Coordinates of C-alpha atoms in Angstrom, one line a residue:
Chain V
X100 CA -134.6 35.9 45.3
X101 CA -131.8 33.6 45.2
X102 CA -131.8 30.6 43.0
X103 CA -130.9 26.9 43.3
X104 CA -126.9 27.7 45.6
X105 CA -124.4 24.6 45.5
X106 CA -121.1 25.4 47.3
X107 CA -118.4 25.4 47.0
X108 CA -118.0 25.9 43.8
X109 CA -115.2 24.3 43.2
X110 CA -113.9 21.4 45.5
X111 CA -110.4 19.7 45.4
X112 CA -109.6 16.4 47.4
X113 CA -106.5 14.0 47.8
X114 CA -107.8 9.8 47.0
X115 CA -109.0 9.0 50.2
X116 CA -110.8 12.3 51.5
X117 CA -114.6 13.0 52.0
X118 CA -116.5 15.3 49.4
X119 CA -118.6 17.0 50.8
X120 CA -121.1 19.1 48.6
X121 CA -124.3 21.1 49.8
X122 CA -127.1 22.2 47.8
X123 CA -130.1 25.4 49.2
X124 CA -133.4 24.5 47.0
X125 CA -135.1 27.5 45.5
X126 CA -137.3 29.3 48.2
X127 CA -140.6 27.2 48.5
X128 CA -139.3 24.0 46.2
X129 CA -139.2 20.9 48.3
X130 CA -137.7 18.7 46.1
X131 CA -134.0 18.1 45.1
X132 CA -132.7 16.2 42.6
X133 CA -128.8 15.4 42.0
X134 CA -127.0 14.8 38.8
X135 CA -123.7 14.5 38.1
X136 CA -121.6 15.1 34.8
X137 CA -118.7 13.5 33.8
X138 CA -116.1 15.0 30.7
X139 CA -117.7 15.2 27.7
X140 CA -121.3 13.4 28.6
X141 CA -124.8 14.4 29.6
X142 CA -126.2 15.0 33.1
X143 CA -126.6 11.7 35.0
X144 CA -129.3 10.8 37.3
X145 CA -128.2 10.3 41.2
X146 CA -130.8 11.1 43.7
X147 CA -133.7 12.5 44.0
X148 CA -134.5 13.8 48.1
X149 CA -137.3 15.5 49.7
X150 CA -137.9 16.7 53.0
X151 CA -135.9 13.8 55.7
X152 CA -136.3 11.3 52.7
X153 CA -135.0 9.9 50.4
X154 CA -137.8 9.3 47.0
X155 CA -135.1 7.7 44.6
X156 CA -131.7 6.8 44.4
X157 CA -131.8 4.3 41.4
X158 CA -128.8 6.3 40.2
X159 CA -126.3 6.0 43.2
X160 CA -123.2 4.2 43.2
X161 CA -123.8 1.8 45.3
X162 CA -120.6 2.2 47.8
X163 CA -119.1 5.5 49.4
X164 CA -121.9 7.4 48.2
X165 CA -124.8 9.0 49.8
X166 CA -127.2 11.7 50.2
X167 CA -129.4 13.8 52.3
X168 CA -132.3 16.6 52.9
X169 CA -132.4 17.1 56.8
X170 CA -135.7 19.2 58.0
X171 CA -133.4 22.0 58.7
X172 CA -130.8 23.0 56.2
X173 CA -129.4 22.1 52.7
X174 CA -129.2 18.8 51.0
X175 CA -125.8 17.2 51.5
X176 CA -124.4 14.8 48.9
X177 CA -121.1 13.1 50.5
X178 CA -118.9 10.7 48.5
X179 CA -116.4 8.9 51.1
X180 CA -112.9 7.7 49.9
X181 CA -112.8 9.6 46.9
X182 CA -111.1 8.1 43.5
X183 CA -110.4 9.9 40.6
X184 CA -112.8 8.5 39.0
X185 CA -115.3 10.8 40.9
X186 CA -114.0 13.8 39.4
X187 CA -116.7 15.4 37.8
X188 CA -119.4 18.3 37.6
X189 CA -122.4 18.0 40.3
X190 CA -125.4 19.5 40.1
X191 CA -128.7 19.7 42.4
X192 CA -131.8 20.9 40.7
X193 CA -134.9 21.6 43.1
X194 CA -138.7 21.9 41.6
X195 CA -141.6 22.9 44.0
X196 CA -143.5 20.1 43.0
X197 CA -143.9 16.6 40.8
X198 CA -145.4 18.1 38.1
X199 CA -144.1 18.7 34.8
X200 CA -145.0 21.8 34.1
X201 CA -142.6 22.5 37.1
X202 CA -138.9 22.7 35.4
X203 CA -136.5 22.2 37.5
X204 CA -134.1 24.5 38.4
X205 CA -130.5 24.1 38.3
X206 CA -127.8 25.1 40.3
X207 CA -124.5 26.3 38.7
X208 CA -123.2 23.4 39.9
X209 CA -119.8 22.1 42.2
X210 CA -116.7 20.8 40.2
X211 CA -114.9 18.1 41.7
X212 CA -111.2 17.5 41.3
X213 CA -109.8 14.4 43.2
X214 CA -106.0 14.1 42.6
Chain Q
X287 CA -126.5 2.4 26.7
X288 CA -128.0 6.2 25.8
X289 CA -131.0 6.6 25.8
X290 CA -131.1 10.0 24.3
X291 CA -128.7 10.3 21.3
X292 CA -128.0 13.6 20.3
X293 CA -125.6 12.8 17.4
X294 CA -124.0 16.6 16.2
X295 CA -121.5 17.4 19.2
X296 CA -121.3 21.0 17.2
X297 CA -122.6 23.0 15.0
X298 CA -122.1 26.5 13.7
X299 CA -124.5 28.7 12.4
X300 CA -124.5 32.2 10.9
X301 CA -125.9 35.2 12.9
X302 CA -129.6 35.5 11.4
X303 CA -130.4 32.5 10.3
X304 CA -131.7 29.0 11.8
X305 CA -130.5 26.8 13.8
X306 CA -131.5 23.1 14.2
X307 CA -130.6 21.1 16.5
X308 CA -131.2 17.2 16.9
X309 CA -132.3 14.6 19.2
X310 CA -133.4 11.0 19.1
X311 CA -134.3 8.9 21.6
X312 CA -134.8 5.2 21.7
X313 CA -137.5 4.6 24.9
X314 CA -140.7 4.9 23.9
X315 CA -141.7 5.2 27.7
X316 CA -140.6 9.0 27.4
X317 CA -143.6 11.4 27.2
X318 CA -142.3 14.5 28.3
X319 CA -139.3 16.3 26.4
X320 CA -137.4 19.1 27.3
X321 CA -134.3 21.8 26.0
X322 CA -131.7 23.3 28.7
X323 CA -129.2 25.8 27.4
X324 CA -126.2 25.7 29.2
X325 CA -123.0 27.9 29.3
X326 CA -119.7 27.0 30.9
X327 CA -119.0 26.7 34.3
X328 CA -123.0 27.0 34.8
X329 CA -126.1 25.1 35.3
X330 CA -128.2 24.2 32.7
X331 CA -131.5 26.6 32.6
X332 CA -135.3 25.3 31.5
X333 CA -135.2 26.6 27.5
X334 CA -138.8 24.9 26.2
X335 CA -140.5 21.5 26.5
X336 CA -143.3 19.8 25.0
X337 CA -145.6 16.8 26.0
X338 CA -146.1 13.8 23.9
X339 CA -149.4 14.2 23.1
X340 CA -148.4 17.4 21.0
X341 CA -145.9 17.7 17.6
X342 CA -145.1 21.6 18.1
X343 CA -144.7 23.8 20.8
X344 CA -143.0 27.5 20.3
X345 CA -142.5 30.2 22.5
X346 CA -140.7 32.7 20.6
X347 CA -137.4 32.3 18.5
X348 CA -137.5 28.9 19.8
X349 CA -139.7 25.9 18.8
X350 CA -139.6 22.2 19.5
X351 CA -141.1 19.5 17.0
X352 CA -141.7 15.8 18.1
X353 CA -142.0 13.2 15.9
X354 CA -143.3 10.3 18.0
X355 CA -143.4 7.6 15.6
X356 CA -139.4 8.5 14.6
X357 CA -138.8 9.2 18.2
X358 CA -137.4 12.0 17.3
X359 CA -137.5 15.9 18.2
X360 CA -135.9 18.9 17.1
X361 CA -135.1 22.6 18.4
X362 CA -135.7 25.4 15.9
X363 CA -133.8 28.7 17.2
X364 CA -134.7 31.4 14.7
X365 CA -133.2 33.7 13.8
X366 CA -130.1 32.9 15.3
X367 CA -128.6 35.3 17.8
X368 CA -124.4 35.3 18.7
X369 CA -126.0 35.3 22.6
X370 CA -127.7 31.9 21.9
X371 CA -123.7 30.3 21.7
X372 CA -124.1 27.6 24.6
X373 CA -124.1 23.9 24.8
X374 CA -127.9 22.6 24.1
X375 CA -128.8 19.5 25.9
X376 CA -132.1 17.5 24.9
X377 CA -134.0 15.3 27.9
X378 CA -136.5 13.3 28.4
X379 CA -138.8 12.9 31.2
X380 CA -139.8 9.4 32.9
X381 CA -142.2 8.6 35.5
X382 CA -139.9 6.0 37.6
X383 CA -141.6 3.5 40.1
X384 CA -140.4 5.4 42.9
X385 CA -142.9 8.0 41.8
X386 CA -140.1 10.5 41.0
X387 CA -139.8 11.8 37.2
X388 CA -136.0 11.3 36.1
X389 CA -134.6 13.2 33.7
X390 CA -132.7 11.6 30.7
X391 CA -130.1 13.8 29.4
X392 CA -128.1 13.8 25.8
X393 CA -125.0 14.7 25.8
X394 CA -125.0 18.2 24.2
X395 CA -124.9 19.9 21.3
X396 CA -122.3 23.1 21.0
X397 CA -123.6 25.8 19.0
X398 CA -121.3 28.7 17.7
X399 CA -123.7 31.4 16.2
X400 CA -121.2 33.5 14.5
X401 CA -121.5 37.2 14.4

């Protein structure tokens, strides 16, 4: 029973490119949530997806980033033009439901190096 | 502006005895509190939690105290294992007005237990 998967792992773009970074919920959870870390600070609120929607994205850069959960398949979170600034730990977290006895589940995450 | 301070970036701790580690927060619209462990180049994993409306909650070596009125809570790890070294991130949860709960992260805490 396979947890929370984020490929690739590890992901290394020029300034410029498209990230592209895909997250499989947990068997059953319907909800995904996307945080991001930069060096040396907490997780960050980015998205939160269910099913064809999107629920919140209060923590979105505004420009050249966005996010997904298609019917079919994993969520998607693609940052166009990519600045080094964007280099940084991302990690989706699903839960089956709203509640908070829930938890979420973490994936073990994709590292993003833009040089 | 953090909204979850946890102020110790380390702490070291001999093998047996307890470890405490610290986290304050400054939103008062937090009712829901949670501990992730987290090792490197991992995702964080669900450690314990505990609702406002309670001041202790254990499950095992580990047990979390809120103080509501000092907006403050603590993780109790006891006795202190060498397997327990990871980085210990305190969050809170928030109901947002998109109807999705957000969690608030600190930035970690790095706990050596030393054999």
């Amino acid at each position: 029973n396979a947890g929370v998967m984020q490929n690739p792992r590890h992901l290394v773009r020029r300034r410029g490119q498209e990230a592209r970074l895909r997250c499989s919920p947990m068997k059953g959870h319907s909800h995904v949530y996307w945080y991001r870390q930069l060096p040396e600070e907490g997780l960050k609120f980015m998205v939160y997806l269910q099913k064809e929607n999107i629920i919140d994205e209060s923590g979105m850069p505004k420009e050249r980033f966005s996010a997904e959960f298609p019917k079919e398949g994993p969520s998607i979170l693609r940052i166009q033009q990519v600045v080094r600034g964007d280099s940084a730990a991302y990690f989706c977290a699903s839960s089956p439901g709203l509640g908070r006895d829930d938890g979420y589940t973490f994936g073990s995450g994709t590292r993003l190096t833009v040089v | 502006d953090q909204q979850v301070k946890q102020n110790s970036p380390s702490l070291s701790v001999q093998e047996g005895r307890i470890s405490i580690l610290n986290c304050d927060y400054t939103n008062s619209m937090f009712d829901y509190f949670l501990w992730y462990k987290k090792y490197p180049a991992e995702g964080p994993t669900f450690l314990i939690s505990i609702s406002s409306i309670k001041d202790k909650n254990e499950d095992g070596r580990f047990t979390v105290f809120l103080n509501k009125s000092a907006k403050h809570l603590s993780l109790h790890i006891v006795p202190s294992q060498p397997g327990d070294s990871a980085v210990y991130f305190c969050a809170a949860l928030q109901s947002s007005g998109a109807g999705s709960y957000q969690l608030t992260f600190g930035k970690g805490t790095k706990l050596s237990v030393i054999p």
